[in-house]
Coordinates of C-alpha atoms and ligand atoms in Angstrom, one line a residue:
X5 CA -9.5 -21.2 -21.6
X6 CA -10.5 -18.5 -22.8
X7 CA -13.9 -19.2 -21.9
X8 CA -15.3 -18.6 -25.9
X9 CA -14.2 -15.1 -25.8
X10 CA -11.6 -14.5 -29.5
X11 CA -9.3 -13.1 -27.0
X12 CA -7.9 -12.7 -23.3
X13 CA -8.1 -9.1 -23.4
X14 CA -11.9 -9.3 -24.4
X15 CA -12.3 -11.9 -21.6
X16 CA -11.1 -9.8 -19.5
X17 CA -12.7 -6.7 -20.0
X18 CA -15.8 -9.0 -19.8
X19 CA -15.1 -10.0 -16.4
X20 CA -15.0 -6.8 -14.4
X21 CA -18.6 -6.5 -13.0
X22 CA -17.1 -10.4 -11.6
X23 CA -13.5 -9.1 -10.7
X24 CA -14.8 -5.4 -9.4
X25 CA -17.4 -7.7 -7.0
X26 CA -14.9 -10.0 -5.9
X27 CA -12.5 -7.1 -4.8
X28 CA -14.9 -5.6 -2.6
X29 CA -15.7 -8.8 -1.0
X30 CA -15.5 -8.8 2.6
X31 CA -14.7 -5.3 2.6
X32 CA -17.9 -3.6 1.9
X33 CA -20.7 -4.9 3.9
X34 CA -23.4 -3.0 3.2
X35 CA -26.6 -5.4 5.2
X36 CA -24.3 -4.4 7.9
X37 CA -23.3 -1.0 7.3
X38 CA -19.6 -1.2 7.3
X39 CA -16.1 -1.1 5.2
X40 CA -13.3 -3.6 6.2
X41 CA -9.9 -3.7 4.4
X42 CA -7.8 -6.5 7.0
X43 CA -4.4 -5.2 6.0
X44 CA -4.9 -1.0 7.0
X45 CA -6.6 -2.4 10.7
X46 CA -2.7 -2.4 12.4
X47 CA -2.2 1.1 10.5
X48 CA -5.1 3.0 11.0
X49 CA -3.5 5.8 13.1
X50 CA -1.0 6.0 10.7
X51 CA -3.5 6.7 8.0
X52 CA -5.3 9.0 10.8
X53 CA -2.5 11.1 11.2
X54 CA -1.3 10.9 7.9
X55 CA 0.5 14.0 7.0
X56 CA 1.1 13.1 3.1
X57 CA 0.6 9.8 1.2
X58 CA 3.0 9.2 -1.4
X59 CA 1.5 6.8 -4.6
X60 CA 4.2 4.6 -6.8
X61 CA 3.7 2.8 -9.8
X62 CA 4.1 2.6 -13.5
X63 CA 1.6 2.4 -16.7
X64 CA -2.0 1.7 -16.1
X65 CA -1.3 1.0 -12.3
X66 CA 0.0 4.5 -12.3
X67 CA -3.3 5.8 -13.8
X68 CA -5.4 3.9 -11.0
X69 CA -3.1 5.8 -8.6
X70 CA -4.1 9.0 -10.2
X71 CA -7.8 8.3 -9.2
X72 CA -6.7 7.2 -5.7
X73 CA -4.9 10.8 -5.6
X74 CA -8.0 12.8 -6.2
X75 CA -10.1 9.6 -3.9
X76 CA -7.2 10.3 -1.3
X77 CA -7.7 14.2 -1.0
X78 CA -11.7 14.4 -1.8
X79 CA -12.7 12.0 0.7
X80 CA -9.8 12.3 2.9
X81 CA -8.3 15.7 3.0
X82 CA -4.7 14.0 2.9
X83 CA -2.5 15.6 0.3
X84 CA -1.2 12.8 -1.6
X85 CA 1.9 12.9 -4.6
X86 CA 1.8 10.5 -7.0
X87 CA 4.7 9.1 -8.7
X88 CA 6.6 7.1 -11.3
X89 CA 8.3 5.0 -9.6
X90 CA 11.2 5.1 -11.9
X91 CA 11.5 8.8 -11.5
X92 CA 10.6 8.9 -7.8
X93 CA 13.6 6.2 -7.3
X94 CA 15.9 8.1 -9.4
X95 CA 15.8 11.7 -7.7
X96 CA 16.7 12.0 -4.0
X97 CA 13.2 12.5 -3.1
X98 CA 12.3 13.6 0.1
X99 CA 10.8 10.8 2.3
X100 CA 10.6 10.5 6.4
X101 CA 9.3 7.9 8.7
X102 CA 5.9 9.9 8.8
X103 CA 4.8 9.4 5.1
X104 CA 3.2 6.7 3.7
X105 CA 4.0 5.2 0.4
X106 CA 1.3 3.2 -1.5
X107 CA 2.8 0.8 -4.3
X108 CA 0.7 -0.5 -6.5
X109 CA 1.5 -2.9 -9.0
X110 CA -0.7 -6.0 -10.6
X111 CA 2.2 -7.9 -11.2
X112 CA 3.4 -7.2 -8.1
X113 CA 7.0 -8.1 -10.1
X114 CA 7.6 -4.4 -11.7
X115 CA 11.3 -3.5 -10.9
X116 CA 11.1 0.3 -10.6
X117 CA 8.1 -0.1 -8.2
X118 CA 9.9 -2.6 -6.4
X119 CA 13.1 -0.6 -6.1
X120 CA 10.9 2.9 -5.4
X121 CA 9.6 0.5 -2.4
X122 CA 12.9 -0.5 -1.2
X123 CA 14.4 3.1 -1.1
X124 CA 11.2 4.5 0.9
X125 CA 11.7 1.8 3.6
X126 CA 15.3 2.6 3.8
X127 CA 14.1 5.9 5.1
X128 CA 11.7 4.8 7.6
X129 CA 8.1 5.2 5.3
X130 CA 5.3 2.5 6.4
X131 CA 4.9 0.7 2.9
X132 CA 1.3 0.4 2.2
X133 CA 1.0 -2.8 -1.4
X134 CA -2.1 -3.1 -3.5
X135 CA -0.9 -6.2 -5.5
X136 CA -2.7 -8.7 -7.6
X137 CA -0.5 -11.5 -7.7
X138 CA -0.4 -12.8 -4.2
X139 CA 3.0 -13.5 -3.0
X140 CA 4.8 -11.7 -5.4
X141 CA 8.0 -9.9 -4.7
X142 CA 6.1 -6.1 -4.2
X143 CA 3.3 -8.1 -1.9
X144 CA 6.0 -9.5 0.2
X145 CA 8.3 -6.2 0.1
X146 CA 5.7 -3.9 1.7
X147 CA 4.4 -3.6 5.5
X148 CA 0.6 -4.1 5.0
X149 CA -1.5 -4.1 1.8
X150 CA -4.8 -5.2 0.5
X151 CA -4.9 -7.5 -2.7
X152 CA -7.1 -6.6 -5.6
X153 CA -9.2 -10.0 -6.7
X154 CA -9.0 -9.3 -10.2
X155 CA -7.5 -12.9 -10.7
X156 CA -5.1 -13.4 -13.4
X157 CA -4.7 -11.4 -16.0
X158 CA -3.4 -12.7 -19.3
X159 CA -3.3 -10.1 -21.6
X160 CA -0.1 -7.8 -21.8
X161 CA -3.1 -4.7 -21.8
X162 CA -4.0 -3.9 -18.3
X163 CA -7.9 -4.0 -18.1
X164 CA -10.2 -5.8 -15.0
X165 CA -6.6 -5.0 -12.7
X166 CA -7.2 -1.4 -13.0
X167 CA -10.8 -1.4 -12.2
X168 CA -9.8 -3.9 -9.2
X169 CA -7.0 -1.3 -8.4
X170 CA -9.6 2.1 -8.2
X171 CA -12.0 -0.5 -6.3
X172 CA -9.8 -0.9 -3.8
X173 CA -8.1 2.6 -3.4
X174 CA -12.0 3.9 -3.7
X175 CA -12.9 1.6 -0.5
X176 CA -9.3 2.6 1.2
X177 CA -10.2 5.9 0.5
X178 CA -13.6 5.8 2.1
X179 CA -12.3 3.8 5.2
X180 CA -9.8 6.7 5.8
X181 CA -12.1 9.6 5.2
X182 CA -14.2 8.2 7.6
X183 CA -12.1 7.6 10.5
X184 CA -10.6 10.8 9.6
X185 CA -14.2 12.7 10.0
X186 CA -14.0 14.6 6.6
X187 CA -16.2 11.5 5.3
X188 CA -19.7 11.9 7.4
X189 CA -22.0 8.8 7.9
X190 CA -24.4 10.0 5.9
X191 CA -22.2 10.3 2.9
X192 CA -19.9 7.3 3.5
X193 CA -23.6 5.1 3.3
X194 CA -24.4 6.7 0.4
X195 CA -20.9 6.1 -1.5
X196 CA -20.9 2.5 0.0
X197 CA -24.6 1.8 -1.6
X198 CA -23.6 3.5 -4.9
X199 CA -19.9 1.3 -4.8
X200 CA -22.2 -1.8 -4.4
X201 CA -24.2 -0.9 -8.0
X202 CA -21.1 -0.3 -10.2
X203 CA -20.9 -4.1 -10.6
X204 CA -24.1 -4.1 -12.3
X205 CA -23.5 -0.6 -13.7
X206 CA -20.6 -1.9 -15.6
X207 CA -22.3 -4.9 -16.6
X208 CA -24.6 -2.5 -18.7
X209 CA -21.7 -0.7 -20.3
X210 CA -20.7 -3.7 -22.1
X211 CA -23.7 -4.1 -23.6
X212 CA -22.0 -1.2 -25.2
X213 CA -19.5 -3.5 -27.1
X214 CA -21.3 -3.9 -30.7
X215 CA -22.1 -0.1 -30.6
X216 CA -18.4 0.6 -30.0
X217 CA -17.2 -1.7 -32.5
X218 CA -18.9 0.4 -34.9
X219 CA -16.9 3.5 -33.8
X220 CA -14.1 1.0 -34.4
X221 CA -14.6 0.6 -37.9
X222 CA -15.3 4.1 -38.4
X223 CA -11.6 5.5 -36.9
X224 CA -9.7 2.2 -37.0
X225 CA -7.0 3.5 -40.1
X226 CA -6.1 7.1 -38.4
X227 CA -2.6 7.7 -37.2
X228 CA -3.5 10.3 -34.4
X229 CA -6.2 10.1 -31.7
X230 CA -6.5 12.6 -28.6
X231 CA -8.5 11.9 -25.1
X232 CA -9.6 14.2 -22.9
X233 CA -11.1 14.1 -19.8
X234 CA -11.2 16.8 -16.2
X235 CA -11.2 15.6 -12.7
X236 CA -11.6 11.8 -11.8
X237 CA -12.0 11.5 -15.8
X238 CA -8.5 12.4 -16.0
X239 CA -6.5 9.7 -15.4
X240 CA -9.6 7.7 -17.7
X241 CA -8.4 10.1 -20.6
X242 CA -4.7 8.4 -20.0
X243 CA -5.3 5.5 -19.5
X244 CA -7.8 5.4 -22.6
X245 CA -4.7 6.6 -24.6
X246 CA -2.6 4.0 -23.2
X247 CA -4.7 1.3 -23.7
X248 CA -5.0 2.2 -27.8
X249 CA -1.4 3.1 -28.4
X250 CA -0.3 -0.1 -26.7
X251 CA -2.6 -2.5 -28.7
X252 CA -3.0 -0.4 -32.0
X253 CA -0.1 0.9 -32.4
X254 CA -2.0 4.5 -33.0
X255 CA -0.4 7.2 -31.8
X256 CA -2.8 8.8 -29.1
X257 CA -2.5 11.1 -25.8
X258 CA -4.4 11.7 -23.2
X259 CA -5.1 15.6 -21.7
X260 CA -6.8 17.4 -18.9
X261 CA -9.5 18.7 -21.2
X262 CA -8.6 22.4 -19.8
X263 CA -5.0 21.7 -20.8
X264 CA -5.9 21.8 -24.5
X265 CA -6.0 25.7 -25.1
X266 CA -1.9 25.3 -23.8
X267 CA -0.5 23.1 -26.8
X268 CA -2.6 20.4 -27.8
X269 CA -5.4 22.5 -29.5
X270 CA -2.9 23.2 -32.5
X271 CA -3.2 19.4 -33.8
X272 CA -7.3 19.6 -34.2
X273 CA -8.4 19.5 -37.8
X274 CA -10.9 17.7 -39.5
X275 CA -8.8 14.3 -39.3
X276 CA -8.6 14.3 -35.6
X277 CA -10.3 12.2 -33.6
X278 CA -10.7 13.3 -29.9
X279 CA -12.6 11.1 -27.7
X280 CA -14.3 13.5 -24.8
X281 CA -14.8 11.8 -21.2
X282 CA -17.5 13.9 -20.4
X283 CA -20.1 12.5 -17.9
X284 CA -22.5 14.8 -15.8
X285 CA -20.5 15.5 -12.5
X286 CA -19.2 19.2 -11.5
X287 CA -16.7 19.6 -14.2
X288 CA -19.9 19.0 -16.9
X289 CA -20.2 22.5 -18.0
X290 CA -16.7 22.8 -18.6
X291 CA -16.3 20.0 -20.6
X292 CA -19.2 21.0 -22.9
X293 CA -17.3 24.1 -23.8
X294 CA -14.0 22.1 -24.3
X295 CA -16.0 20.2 -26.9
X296 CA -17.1 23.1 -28.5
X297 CA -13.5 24.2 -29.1
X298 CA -12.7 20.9 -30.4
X299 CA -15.9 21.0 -32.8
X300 CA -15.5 24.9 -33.8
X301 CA -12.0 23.7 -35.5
X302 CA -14.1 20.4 -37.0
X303 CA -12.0 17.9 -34.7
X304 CA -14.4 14.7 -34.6
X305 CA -15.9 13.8 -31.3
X306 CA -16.5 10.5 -29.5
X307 CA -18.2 11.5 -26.4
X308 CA -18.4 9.1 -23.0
X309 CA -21.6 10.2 -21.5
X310 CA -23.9 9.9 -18.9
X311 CA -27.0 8.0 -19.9
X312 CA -30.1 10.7 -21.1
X313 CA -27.5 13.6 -21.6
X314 CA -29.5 15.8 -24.3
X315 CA -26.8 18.4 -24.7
X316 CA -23.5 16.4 -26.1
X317 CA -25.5 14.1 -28.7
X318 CA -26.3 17.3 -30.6
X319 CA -22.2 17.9 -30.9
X320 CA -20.6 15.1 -31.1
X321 CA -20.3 12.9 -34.4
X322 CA -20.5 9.7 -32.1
X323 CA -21.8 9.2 -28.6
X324 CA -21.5 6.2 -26.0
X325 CA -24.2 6.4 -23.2
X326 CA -22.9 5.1 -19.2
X327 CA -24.9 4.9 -16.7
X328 CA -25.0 7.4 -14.0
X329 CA -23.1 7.0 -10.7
X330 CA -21.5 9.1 -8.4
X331 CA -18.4 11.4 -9.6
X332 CA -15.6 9.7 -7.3
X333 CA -16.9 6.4 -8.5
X334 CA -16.9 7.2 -12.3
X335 CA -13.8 5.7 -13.1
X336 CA -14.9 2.1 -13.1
X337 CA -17.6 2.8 -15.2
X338 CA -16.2 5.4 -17.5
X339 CA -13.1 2.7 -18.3
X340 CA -15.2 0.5 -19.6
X341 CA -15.8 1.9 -23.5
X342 CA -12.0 2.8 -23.9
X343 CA -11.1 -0.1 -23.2
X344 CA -13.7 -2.2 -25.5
X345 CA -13.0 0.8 -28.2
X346 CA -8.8 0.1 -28.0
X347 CA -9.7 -3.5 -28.2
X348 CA -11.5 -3.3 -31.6
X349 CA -9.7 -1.2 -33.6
X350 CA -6.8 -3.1 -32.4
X351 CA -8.4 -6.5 -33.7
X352 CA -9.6 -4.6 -36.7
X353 CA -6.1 -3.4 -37.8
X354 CA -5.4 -7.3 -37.2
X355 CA -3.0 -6.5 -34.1
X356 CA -2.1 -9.1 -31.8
X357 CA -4.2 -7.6 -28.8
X358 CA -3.0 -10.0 -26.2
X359 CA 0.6 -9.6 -26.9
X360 CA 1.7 -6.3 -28.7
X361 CA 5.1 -6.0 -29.7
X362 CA 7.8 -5.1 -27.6
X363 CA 5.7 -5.2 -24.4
X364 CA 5.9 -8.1 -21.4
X365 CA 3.4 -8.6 -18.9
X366 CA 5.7 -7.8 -16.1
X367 CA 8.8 -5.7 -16.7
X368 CA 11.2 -6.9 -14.4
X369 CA 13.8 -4.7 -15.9
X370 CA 14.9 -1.0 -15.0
Ligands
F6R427 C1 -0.6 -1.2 -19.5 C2 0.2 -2.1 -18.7 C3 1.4 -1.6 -18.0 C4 1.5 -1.9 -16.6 C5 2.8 -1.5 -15.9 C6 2.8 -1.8 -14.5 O1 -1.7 -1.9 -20.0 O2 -0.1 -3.2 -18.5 O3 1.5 -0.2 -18.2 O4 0.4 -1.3 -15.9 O5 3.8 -2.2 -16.6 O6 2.7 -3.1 -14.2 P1 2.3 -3.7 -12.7 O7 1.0 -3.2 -12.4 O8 2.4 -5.2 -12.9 O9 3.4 -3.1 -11.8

């Protein structure tokens, strides 16, 4: 079952150009030049008028609503707050019958999720779901939603849910920016042709896999590693750092590259390695000088890159090549290598990738 593949997890990361196309299908029709998504059609003034959107989630489904937070306000212009849920739930936060809360949750079985749910419809919010499991208890909690088609994943480490999770938000996103107006025809074409390559796109990032295994081998006995990524490489950084703490058992964060000069700059020395999201989009330059300041105090860098960057191989020790694709749809591609890279140093330290310790695939607990 699991289709020749040593483990889940691998199978899984394996699957995404599949799950990422099945998630878009019947949404984005590109012979006919249009974006569907069944469950917003009742709700589209809503989402017009929307004054604020308000994201919930935990772990790696919090990460993909991240992305949607900077999809949400780039494409859209709707200011959008994204939460823990088991914070949001916790703190008397402020919620009318104007907002909109998105839940997100692959399980669709997460307690704080489905608690943050039930407290934002007890004040009037219209509950927006973006579930895997169909029929779960978040899928049938929420007013609308839109499933991912990830199909089921196995392996306690979130991997082709997340990338069916941005897919998703990214066509959500593009659907409401356009009926907003702040999304012009022009560019909504162009994002819906680009959306339509990242199958293929990610597809040629795991041809990355032996490559990466090789960086594997090179860092898989370290105790520290730090990832670092700026705009929609962000929440890649975090959730690059999740994956490998939650598999490997190495201890490893995740930073706004720009946040490094406040704090996490002090732990760079020779024996830290800092993997550097930095594809070519506008926050390019910027990152090139963040991984100067890593390599000026001989911090070792794993760079993410876009495919014929000429600048980065010359500084960092090791570099993985993505292809190029447009910056709001980097995310699905950019994934890709942190997750593969988790996974072997995991298998390499002889973890048990598809179920670490002390972790369930759906926590149904507080
Ligand atoms: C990480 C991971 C967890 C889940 C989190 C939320 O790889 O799997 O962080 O993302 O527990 O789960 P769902 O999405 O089922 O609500």
């Amino acid at each position: 079952e699991k289709g020749g593949y040593e483990h889940f997890m691998l199978k899984e990361i394996f699957e995404q150009p599949r799950s990422i196309l099945d998630s878009m299908r019947g949404r984005l029709e590109l012979v006919a030049g249009h974006l569907n998504m069944g469950g917003i059609r009742a709700y589209e003034r809503k989402f017009m008028n929307a004054e604020r959107i308000i994201i919930v989630a935990c772990g790696t489904s919090w990460h993909a609503g991240l992305v949607a937070e900077y999809l949400l306000e780039d494409l859209a212009r709707i200011p959008v707050e994204v939460e823990y849920a088991s914070e949001f739930r916790y703190r008397n936060p402020v919620i009318t019958e104007r907002d909109i809360v998105i839940a997100i949750s692959q399980s669709g079985e997460t307690a704080d999720t489905l608690a943050a749910i039930e407290l934002a419809k007890s004040k009037g919010a219209t509950i927006f779901g973006i579930c895997n499991v169909v029929g779960s208890s978040i899928a049938r909690a929420t007013d609308a939603g839109a499933y991912t088609h990830a199909g089921p994943e196995i392996g306690v480490a979130s991997t082709k849910a997340f990338t069916a999770q941005v897919t998703v938000l990214t066509i959500l996103a593009m659907i409401v920016g356009h009926k907003r107006g702040t999304l012009s025809d022009t560019r909504l074409r162009e994002l819906m042709v680009e959306l339509g390559s990242i199958p293929a796109k990610v597809e040629k990032a795991l041809l990355l896999n032996d490559e990466i295994e090789a960086i594997a081998q090179t860092f898989k006995d370290v105790p520290n590693f730090l990832y670092l990524g700026r705009g929609y490489n962000f929440p890649v950084a975090l959730e690059g750092a999740l994956k490998l703490k939650e598999i490997s058992y190495i201890h490893a964060e995740g930073y706004p590259a720009a946040e490094m000069k406040h704090g996490p700059i002090a732990l760079i020395d020779e024996n830290m390695p800092v993997v550097v999201i930095a594809t070519k989009d506008s926050s390019y330059e910027k990152v090139v000088s963040n991984i100067q300041e890593v390599k000026a105090r001989k911090g070792r860098i794993i760079a993410v890159v876009t495919e014929g960057d000429d600048v980065i191989p010359q500084m960092a020790e090791f570099v993985i090549e993505v292809p190029a694709t447009s910056e709001v749809l980097v995310p699905l591609v950019s994934v890709v290598p942190l997750q593969l890279l988790s996974y072997h140093i995991a298998v390499l330290r002889g973890c048990n990738v598809d179920q670490p310790r002390n972790l369930a695939k759906s926590v149904t607990v507080e």
